[in-house]
Coordinates of C-alpha atoms in Angstrom, one line a residue:
Chain V
M27 CA 9.8 -26.8 -20.3
R28 CA 13.1 -24.8 -21.2
V29 CA 11.3 -22.8 -23.7
A30 CA 8.6 -21.9 -21.5
Y31 CA 11.3 -20.8 -18.8
N32 CA 13.0 -18.6 -21.2
E33 CA 9.8 -17.1 -22.4
Q34 CA 9.1 -16.3 -18.8
M35 CA 12.4 -14.7 -18.3
T36 CA 11.9 -12.7 -21.4
E37 CA 8.4 -11.6 -20.2
L38 CA 9.7 -10.3 -16.9
A39 CA 12.4 -8.3 -18.6
D40 CA 9.8 -6.9 -21.1
L41 CA 7.5 -5.9 -18.3
L42 CA 10.3 -4.2 -16.4
G43 CA 11.1 -2.3 -19.4
E44 CA 7.2 -1.5 -19.9
M45 CA 7.1 -0.1 -16.2
A46 CA 10.2 2.1 -16.9
G47 CA 8.5 3.4 -20.0
L48 CA 5.3 4.1 -18.1
A49 CA 7.3 5.8 -15.1
G50 CA 8.9 8.0 -17.9
V51 CA 5.8 9.0 -19.5
A52 CA 4.3 9.9 -16.3
M53 CA 7.2 12.1 -15.3
E54 CA 7.1 13.8 -18.9
R55 CA 3.4 14.6 -18.3
A56 CA 3.8 15.6 -15.0
T57 CA 6.5 17.9 -15.7
Q58 CA 4.3 19.4 -18.5
S59 CA 1.3 19.8 -16.0
L60 CA 3.6 21.5 -13.8
L61 CA 5.1 23.9 -15.9
Q62 CA 1.6 24.9 -18.0
A63 CA -0.7 24.4 -14.9
D64 CA -2.4 21.9 -17.1
L65 CA -5.1 20.2 -15.0
S66 CA -6.2 17.5 -17.6
L67 CA -2.5 16.4 -17.9
A68 CA -2.1 16.2 -14.1
E69 CA -5.2 14.2 -13.8
Q70 CA -4.1 11.8 -16.4
V71 CA -0.9 11.0 -14.6
I72 CA -2.9 10.5 -11.6
G73 CA -5.5 8.3 -13.2
E74 CA -3.1 6.2 -15.0
H75 CA -0.6 5.5 -12.0
D76 CA -2.5 2.5 -11.0
K77 CA -1.2 0.8 -14.2
I78 CA 2.4 1.2 -12.8
T79 CA 1.2 -0.3 -9.4
E80 CA -0.5 -3.2 -11.1
L81 CA 2.6 -4.0 -13.3
S82 CA 4.5 -3.8 -10.2
T83 CA 2.5 -6.5 -8.4
I84 CA 2.5 -8.6 -11.5
C85 CA 6.3 -8.4 -11.9
E86 CA 6.7 -9.4 -8.3
E87 CA 4.3 -12.4 -8.7
R88 CA 6.1 -13.5 -12.0
A89 CA 9.5 -13.3 -10.3
F90 CA 8.4 -15.2 -7.2
A91 CA 6.8 -18.0 -9.6
L92 CA 9.9 -18.3 -11.4
L93 CA 12.0 -18.8 -8.2
A94 CA 9.4 -21.2 -7.0
L95 CA 8.7 -23.4 -10.1
Q96 CA 12.1 -23.1 -12.0
A97 CA 14.9 -22.8 -9.2
P98 CA 16.9 -20.8 -11.4
V99 CA 20.7 -20.6 -11.1
A100 CA 23.8 -18.4 -11.6
G101 CA 22.9 -15.5 -14.3
D102 CA 19.2 -16.4 -14.4
L103 CA 18.9 -16.2 -10.6
R104 CA 20.7 -13.0 -10.7
S105 CA 18.2 -11.7 -13.3
V106 CA 15.2 -12.6 -11.2
V107 CA 16.6 -11.4 -7.8
S108 CA 17.6 -8.1 -9.4
G109 CA 14.0 -8.0 -11.2
I110 CA 12.6 -7.9 -7.7
Q111 CA 14.7 -5.1 -6.5
I112 CA 14.3 -3.1 -10.0
V113 CA 10.6 -3.3 -9.7
A114 CA 10.9 -1.4 -6.3
D115 CA 12.8 1.3 -7.9
I116 CA 10.6 1.8 -11.1
D117 CA 7.6 1.6 -8.7
R118 CA 8.9 4.7 -6.7
M119 CA 9.8 6.7 -9.9
G120 CA 6.2 6.3 -10.8
A121 CA 5.2 7.4 -7.3
L122 CA 7.4 10.4 -7.7
A123 CA 5.8 11.5 -11.1
L124 CA 2.5 11.0 -9.2
H125 CA 3.6 13.4 -6.5
V126 CA 4.4 16.0 -9.0
A127 CA 1.3 15.7 -10.7
K128 CA -0.6 15.9 -7.5
I129 CA 1.2 19.3 -6.5
A130 CA 0.3 20.7 -10.0
R131 CA -3.3 19.7 -9.4
R132 CA -3.4 21.1 -6.0
R133 CA -2.4 24.5 -7.0
H134 CA -4.5 24.6 -10.0
P135 CA -5.5 27.0 -11.6
N136 CA -2.5 28.8 -10.3
H137 CA 0.9 27.9 -11.4
V138 CA 3.0 26.1 -8.6
L139 CA 6.3 27.5 -9.7
P140 CA 7.4 31.2 -9.6
E141 CA 8.6 32.0 -13.1
E142 CA 12.3 32.4 -11.8
V143 CA 12.6 28.6 -11.3
N144 CA 10.5 27.5 -14.3
G145 CA 13.6 26.9 -16.4
Y146 CA 15.1 24.7 -13.6
F147 CA 12.3 22.4 -13.5
A148 CA 12.0 22.3 -17.3
E149 CA 15.5 21.0 -17.5
M150 CA 15.2 18.6 -14.5
G151 CA 12.0 17.4 -16.2
R152 CA 14.0 16.9 -19.3
I153 CA 16.8 15.0 -17.6
A154 CA 14.3 12.9 -15.7
V155 CA 12.6 11.9 -18.9
S156 CA 16.1 11.1 -20.6
I157 CA 17.3 9.1 -17.6
G158 CA 14.1 7.2 -17.4
A159 CA 14.4 6.3 -21.2
A160 CA 17.9 5.2 -20.4
A161 CA 17.0 3.1 -17.7
R162 CA 14.3 1.3 -20.0
E163 CA 17.2 1.1 -22.7
V164 CA 19.4 -0.4 -20.2
L165 CA 16.7 -3.0 -19.1
E166 CA 16.3 -4.0 -22.6
T167 CA 19.9 -4.1 -23.9
R168 CA 21.4 -5.0 -20.5
D169 CA 24.4 -3.1 -21.5
P170 CA 26.4 -2.5 -18.4
E171 CA 28.6 0.3 -20.0
R172 CA 25.4 2.2 -20.8
A173 CA 24.2 1.5 -17.4
A174 CA 27.2 2.9 -15.7
R175 CA 26.8 6.3 -17.8
L176 CA 23.2 6.8 -16.1
R177 CA 25.3 8.4 -13.5
E178 CA 26.4 11.3 -15.7
E179 CA 22.9 12.3 -16.3
D180 CA 22.2 12.0 -12.7
E181 CA 25.0 14.3 -12.1
A182 CA 23.4 17.0 -14.2
M183 CA 20.3 16.7 -12.3
D184 CA 22.4 16.9 -8.9
D185 CA 23.9 20.1 -10.2
L186 CA 20.5 21.6 -11.0
H187 CA 19.1 20.5 -7.8
R188 CA 22.1 22.4 -6.0
H189 CA 21.4 25.6 -8.0
L190 CA 17.9 25.4 -7.2
F191 CA 18.8 25.6 -3.6
T192 CA 20.9 28.6 -4.3
V193 CA 18.0 30.4 -5.8
L194 CA 15.7 29.4 -2.9
M195 CA 18.1 30.5 -0.1
D196 CA 18.9 33.7 -1.9
R197 CA 17.6 36.8 0.1
E198 CA 16.2 37.8 -3.2
W199 CA 13.5 35.1 -3.0
K200 CA 10.3 37.1 -2.9
H201 CA 7.8 34.3 -3.5
G202 CA 7.2 33.4 0.1
V203 CA 7.4 30.4 2.3
A204 CA 4.4 28.3 0.6
A205 CA 6.2 28.6 -2.9
A206 CA 9.5 27.7 -1.2
V207 CA 8.0 24.5 0.4
D208 CA 6.5 23.3 -2.8
V209 CA 10.0 24.1 -4.9
T210 CA 11.8 22.1 -2.0
L211 CA 9.5 19.1 -2.4
L212 CA 9.4 19.2 -6.1
G213 CA 13.3 19.5 -6.4
R214 CA 13.5 16.4 -4.2
F215 CA 11.0 14.4 -6.3
Y216 CA 13.0 14.9 -9.4
E217 CA 16.4 14.2 -7.9
R218 CA 15.1 11.1 -6.3
F219 CA 13.5 10.0 -9.7
A220 CA 17.0 10.2 -11.3
D221 CA 18.7 8.1 -8.1
H222 CA 16.1 5.5 -8.6
A223 CA 17.0 5.4 -12.3
V224 CA 20.7 5.2 -11.5
E225 CA 19.9 2.3 -9.0
V226 CA 18.3 0.5 -11.8
G227 CA 21.4 0.8 -13.7
R228 CA 23.6 -0.6 -11.0
R229 CA 21.1 -3.6 -10.7
V230 CA 21.6 -4.2 -14.4
I231 CA 25.4 -4.3 -13.8
F232 CA 25.0 -6.8 -11.1
L233 CA 22.7 -8.8 -13.2
V234 CA 25.3 -9.0 -16.1
T235 CA 28.5 -9.1 -14.1
G236 CA 27.7 -10.7 -10.7
K237 CA 29.0 -7.7 -9.0
L238 CA 27.4 -4.7 -7.8
P239 CA 29.5 -1.5 -8.7
D240 CA 31.4 0.3 -6.3
D241 CA 29.3 3.1 -5.0
T242 CA 32.0 5.5 -5.5
E243 CA 32.1 4.7 -9.2
T244 CA 28.5 4.6 -10.4
A245 CA 26.2 4.7 -7.5
V246 CA 24.3 7.8 -6.5
K247 CA 24.7 8.6 -2.7
D248 CA 21.5 10.4 -2.0
A249 CA 23.2 11.8 1.1
D250 CA 25.9 13.5 -1.1
N251 CA 23.2 15.5 -3.0
L252 CA 21.9 16.7 0.3
T253 CA 25.2 17.7 1.9
S254 CA 25.9 19.9 -1.2
Y255 CA 23.1 22.3 -0.8
P256 CA 24.7 25.4 -0.1
E257 CA 25.8 26.4 3.4
L258 CA 24.0 29.3 4.9
Chain I
M29 CA 22.4 -29.9 5.5
R30 CA 19.1 -29.1 6.9
V31 CA 20.5 -27.9 10.1
A32 CA 22.8 -25.5 8.3
Y33 CA 19.9 -24.4 6.2
N34 CA 17.9 -23.5 9.1
E35 CA 20.7 -21.7 10.6
Q36 CA 21.1 -19.9 7.6
M37 CA 17.6 -18.8 7.6
T38 CA 17.8 -17.8 11.1
E39 CA 20.9 -15.7 10.6
L40 CA 19.3 -13.9 7.9
A41 CA 16.3 -12.9 10.1
D42 CA 18.6 -12.0 12.8
L43 CA 20.6 -9.8 10.7
L44 CA 17.6 -8.0 9.3
G45 CA 16.5 -7.4 13.0
E46 CA 20.0 -6.1 13.9
M47 CA 19.9 -3.8 10.9
A48 CA 16.5 -2.3 11.9
G49 CA 17.8 -1.9 15.5
L50 CA 20.8 0.1 14.1
A51 CA 18.4 2.3 11.9
G52 CA 16.3 3.1 15.0
V53 CA 19.4 3.9 17.2
A54 CA 20.5 6.2 14.2
M55 CA 17.2 7.9 14.1
E56 CA 17.1 8.4 17.8
R57 CA 20.7 10.0 18.0
A58 CA 19.8 11.9 15.0
T59 CA 16.8 13.4 16.7
Q60 CA 18.7 14.2 19.7
S61 CA 21.5 15.8 17.7
L62 CA 18.8 18.0 15.8
L63 CA 17.1 19.1 18.9
Q64 CA 20.1 19.8 20.9
A65 CA 22.5 21.0 18.3
D66 CA 24.7 18.2 19.5
L67 CA 27.5 17.9 16.9
S68 CA 29.1 14.9 18.3
L69 CA 25.9 12.9 18.4
A70 CA 25.3 14.0 14.7
E71 CA 28.9 12.8 14.0
Q72 CA 28.5 9.5 15.5
V73 CA 25.4 9.0 13.5
I74 CA 27.4 9.8 10.2
G75 CA 30.2 7.8 11.2
E76 CA 28.3 4.7 12.2
H77 CA 26.3 4.8 8.9
D78 CA 28.6 2.3 7.2
K79 CA 27.6 -0.3 9.6
I80 CA 24.1 -0.3 8.1
T81 CA 25.2 -0.4 4.5
E82 CA 27.6 -3.2 5.3
L83 CA 24.9 -5.2 6.9
S84 CA 22.7 -4.5 4.0
T85 CA 25.3 -5.9 1.6
I86 CA 25.9 -8.8 3.7
C87 CA 22.0 -9.5 4.0
E88 CA 21.8 -9.4 0.1
E89 CA 24.5 -11.9 -0.2
R90 CA 23.3 -14.1 2.4
A91 CA 19.9 -14.2 0.7
F92 CA 21.2 -14.7 -2.6
A93 CA 23.4 -17.5 -1.5
L94 CA 20.2 -19.2 0.1
L95 CA 18.6 -19.1 -3.1
A96 CA 21.4 -20.3 -5.1
L97 CA 22.5 -23.1 -2.9
Q98 CA 19.3 -24.2 -1.1
A99 CA 16.6 -23.3 -3.6
P100 CA 14.0 -22.9 -0.7
V101 CA 10.2 -23.3 -1.4
A102 CA 7.2 -22.1 -0.1
G103 CA 7.2 -20.3 3.1
D104 CA 11.1 -20.4 3.3
L105 CA 11.1 -19.0 -0.3
R106 CA 8.9 -16.0 0.8
S107 CA 11.2 -15.5 3.7
V108 CA 14.1 -15.0 1.5
V109 CA 12.4 -13.0 -1.2
S110 CA 10.8 -10.8 1.5
G111 CA 14.2 -10.5 3.4
I112 CA 15.7 -9.1 -0.2
Q113 CA 12.9 -6.4 -0.1
I114 CA 13.1 -5.5 3.6
V115 CA 16.7 -4.8 3.3
A116 CA 16.1 -2.1 0.9
D117 CA 13.6 -0.7 3.2
I118 CA 15.8 -0.7 6.3
D119 CA 18.8 0.6 4.4
R120 CA 16.6 3.5 3.4
M121 CA 15.5 4.1 7.1
G122 CA 19.3 4.3 7.8
A123 CA 19.9 6.8 5.0
L124 CA 16.9 9.1 6.2
A125 CA 18.4 9.1 9.8
L126 CA 21.9 10.0 8.2
H127 CA 20.3 13.0 6.3
V128 CA 18.7 14.3 9.6
A129 CA 22.3 14.1 11.2
K130 CA 23.7 15.7 8.4
I131 CA 21.6 18.8 8.4
A132 CA 22.1 19.0 12.2
R133 CA 25.8 19.0 11.5
R134 CA 25.6 21.6 8.6
R135 CA 23.7 24.0 10.9
H136 CA 25.9 23.6 14.0
P137 CA 26.5 25.5 16.3
N138 CA 23.2 27.0 15.3
H139 CA 20.1 25.1 15.8
V140 CA 18.2 23.9 12.7
L141 CA 14.8 24.3 14.0
P142 CA 13.0 27.5 15.1
E143 CA 11.8 26.8 18.8
E144 CA 8.2 26.9 17.6
V145 CA 8.6 23.4 15.8
N146 CA 10.9 21.7 18.2
G147 CA 8.0 20.0 19.8
Y148 CA 6.9 18.5 16.4
F149 CA 10.1 17.1 15.8
A150 CA 10.7 15.6 19.3
E151 CA 7.3 13.7 18.9
M152 CA 8.0 12.8 15.3
G153 CA 11.5 11.5 16.5
R154 CA 9.7 9.6 19.3
I155 CA 7.4 7.9 17.0
A156 CA 10.2 7.2 14.5
V157 CA 12.1 5.3 17.3
S158 CA 9.0 3.5 18.4
I159 CA 8.0 2.4 14.9
G160 CA 11.7 1.4 14.2
A161 CA 11.6 -0.7 17.4
A162 CA 8.3 -2.3 16.4
A163 CA 9.7 -3.1 12.9
R164 CA 12.4 -5.0 14.6
E165 CA 10.0 -6.7 16.9
V166 CA 8.1 -7.6 14.0
L167 CA 11.1 -9.1 12.1
E168 CA 11.9 -11.2 15.3
T169 CA 8.4 -12.4 16.2
R170 CA 6.7 -12.5 12.6
D171 CA 3.4 -11.5 14.3
P172 CA 1.3 -10.4 11.4
E173 CA -1.3 -8.6 13.9
R174 CA 1.6 -6.6 15.3
A175 CA 2.9 -5.9 11.9
A176 CA -0.6 -4.6 10.9
R177 CA -0.6 -2.3 13.8
L178 CA 2.5 -0.4 12.6
R179 CA 0.1 1.6 10.4
E180 CA -1.5 3.2 13.6
E181 CA 1.9 4.7 14.5
D182 CA 2.4 5.8 11.0
E183 CA -0.9 7.6 11.1
A184 CA 0.2 9.6 14.1
M185 CA 3.3 10.5 12.1
D186 CA 1.1 11.6 9.2
D187 CA -0.9 13.8 11.5
L188 CA 2.1 15.5 12.9
H189 CA 3.5 16.0 9.3
R190 CA 0.2 17.6 8.3
H191 CA 0.2 20.0 11.4
L192 CA 3.9 20.8 10.8
F193 CA 2.9 22.1 7.3
T194 CA -0.1 24.1 8.7
V195 CA 2.7 25.8 10.8
L196 CA 4.9 26.3 7.9
M197 CA 2.3 27.7 5.7
D198 CA 1.0 30.2 8.3
R199 CA 1.5 33.9 7.6
E200 CA 2.8 34.1 10.9
W201 CA 5.8 31.8 10.0
K202 CA 8.8 34.4 10.8
H203 CA 11.7 32.2 10.4
G204 CA 12.4 32.9 6.8
V205 CA 12.7 30.6 3.8
A206 CA 15.9 28.7 4.7
A207 CA 14.5 27.5 7.9
A208 CA 11.3 26.6 6.0
V209 CA 13.3 24.4 3.5
D210 CA 15.1 22.7 6.3
V211 CA 11.9 21.9 8.1
T212 CA 10.2 20.8 4.8
L213 CA 13.1 18.3 4.1
L214 CA 13.2 17.1 7.8
G215 CA 9.7 16.6 8.1
R216 CA 9.7 14.4 4.8
F217 CA 12.6 12.3 6.2
Y218 CA 10.8 11.4 9.4
E219 CA 7.5 10.7 7.4
R220 CA 9.3 8.5 5.0
F221 CA 11.2 6.7 7.8
A222 CA 8.0 5.7 9.1
D223 CA 6.7 4.7 5.7
H224 CA 9.5 2.4 5.2
A225 CA 8.8 0.7 8.8
V226 CA 5.3 0.0 7.6
E227 CA 6.5 -1.5 4.5
V228 CA 8.6 -3.8 6.5
G229 CA 5.4 -4.8 8.3
R230 CA 3.6 -5.5 5.0
R231 CA 6.5 -7.7 3.8
V232 CA 6.4 -9.7 7.3
I233 CA 2.6 -10.2 6.6
F234 CA 3.3 -11.5 3.1
L235 CA 6.2 -13.7 4.5
V236 CA 3.7 -15.3 7.1
T237 CA 0.4 -15.4 5.2
G238 CA 1.5 -15.6 1.5
K239 CA -0.5 -12.5 0.8
L240 CA 0.4 -9.0 0.7
P241 CA -2.2 -7.0 2.5
D242 CA -4.5 -4.8 0.8
D243 CA -3.0 -1.3 0.5
T244 CA -6.2 0.3 1.9
E245 CA -5.9 -1.7 5.0
T246 CA -2.3 -1.6 6.1
A247 CA -0.2 0.0 3.6
V248 CA 1.0 3.7 3.7
K249 CA 0.4 5.5 0.6
D250 CA 3.0 8.1 0.6
A251 CA 1.1 10.0 -2.0
D252 CA -1.9 10.4 0.4
N253 CA 0.4 12.0 3.0
L254 CA 1.3 14.5 0.5
T255 CA -2.1 15.4 -0.7
S256 CA -3.3 16.1 2.7
Y257 CA -1.1 18.8 3.2
P258 CA -3.0 22.0 3.6
E259 CA -4.4 23.7 0.6
L260 CA -3.4 27.4 0.4

C-alpha cells in the first residue's frame, strides 16, 4: 500500500513536470511562429494544445484520488494540494502559448510584429522558455531557493514589458492601431506566462516549507507590472 | 465533532461567497471610476483590494485545515477541493477589478475612454457585476442549472468584446495608439473577469455532480474569444 502511495505521489509530480515541459515547448514554438511568420509551427502549437489540457485533467483526477483514497497528511497533503493549484497555473501557461500561436496564424502570411519590436519579443520568448524550464526544474528538484530565483527572471520580463509600452506609446509609432493592439495583447501574454511560472515556484516553496513566501519577497504582483507602464 | 465539521464546511462556503461579493463590488466601483473619471472610487477599490487577498489566504488555510484534520470524503472532499480552486478564480476577479481601477487612477483627471466606447464599457461593467453576483448566488445555492447559465452572460460579454475590437480596428479610430492600448487591456480585463466567474460555475457543477461539465457545453474557452476578434 505504502509503495503504491509513494508511486502515486511521484507520478503526480512527474506529470506536473511533463506539463510544464509541454507549456515551455509550446511557448518556444509559438514565439518562433510569431517571429518567422511560420504557419506550420503555429498550427503545431494549436494542434498539440489538447495534450496539455488532457494532462491537466489527469493531474486533477490523480490528485483527487490521492486525497480520497490515501488521506495524506503533513508534507504529503501539502504536495497534493499544491499540485492541484500548480495544475491551474501550468494549464494557463499552455493557454497563453496557444494565444500567441493563434495571433501568428491569424496574421499569416503577414508578420504580426513591426520589425521595430521583434527584438523585444525574441527576448521575451527567450525568457519565457527559460522560466518555463526553471519551473519544470523546480517541480522536479523541489529546491525552494531555485524556486525563489524564478522571480529574478520574471523581473527581466517585466522590464521588457515596460520598455515595450514605451515604444508603443511613443509618438514615433508608425504602425497603426491594429499592430498596437496585437503587440499589447502579445506583451501581456508573455508577461502573464512568466507570472504563472513564478506562482508555480511559490507553490513549491509552500509545499517544501509549509509557508507561502511573502508576496513582497518572491511573488509577482501582476498589478505592479501594470502600474509601471509609462505615464502619458 | 461532526457539528464542528459541518460548521467549518459552511464557513468555507460563506467565505467564498463573501469573496465573490467583494470582487463584484470592486468591479462595480472600478467601472464607475472608469466611466466618471472618479478618483476617490478608484482609490477605494485599490485600498480595499487587500481584503480580497486576505480572504483568499484565509480560505486556503481553512480548506487545508479541513483536509488535514477531517479527511473529508466523497461530496465533502469535492467541496473542499473545488473551494481551493474557486479561491484562485475569485482572487483573480478581484485583481482584474483592481487593474481597471488603477488605469482609471493613472489617467485621472482625464477620462481613460474615448466617448465612442463608453457605452461598451458601461455594458461590460453591467455584465461583470451581474455575472459576479450570479457566481456568488451559485456558491450559496449550489444550483448546477444556475451555474450552467453563467455561460449565457459570458457570451454577451464576448459579443461586446468582439464589437469593441471592431471599433478599435476601424480606420475611423481617431483617438491614437495610447487610448487603443488602454482600451485593449481594459476589454481583456472585463472579458477575463467573466471567464473566471464561469469557471466558478463549472467548479460548483463538479462539486454537486462529481463531474466537470464538458468544455463545449458550459466552459468558456478564452482562446475562442480571442480568435473571434476581427480579421484585418
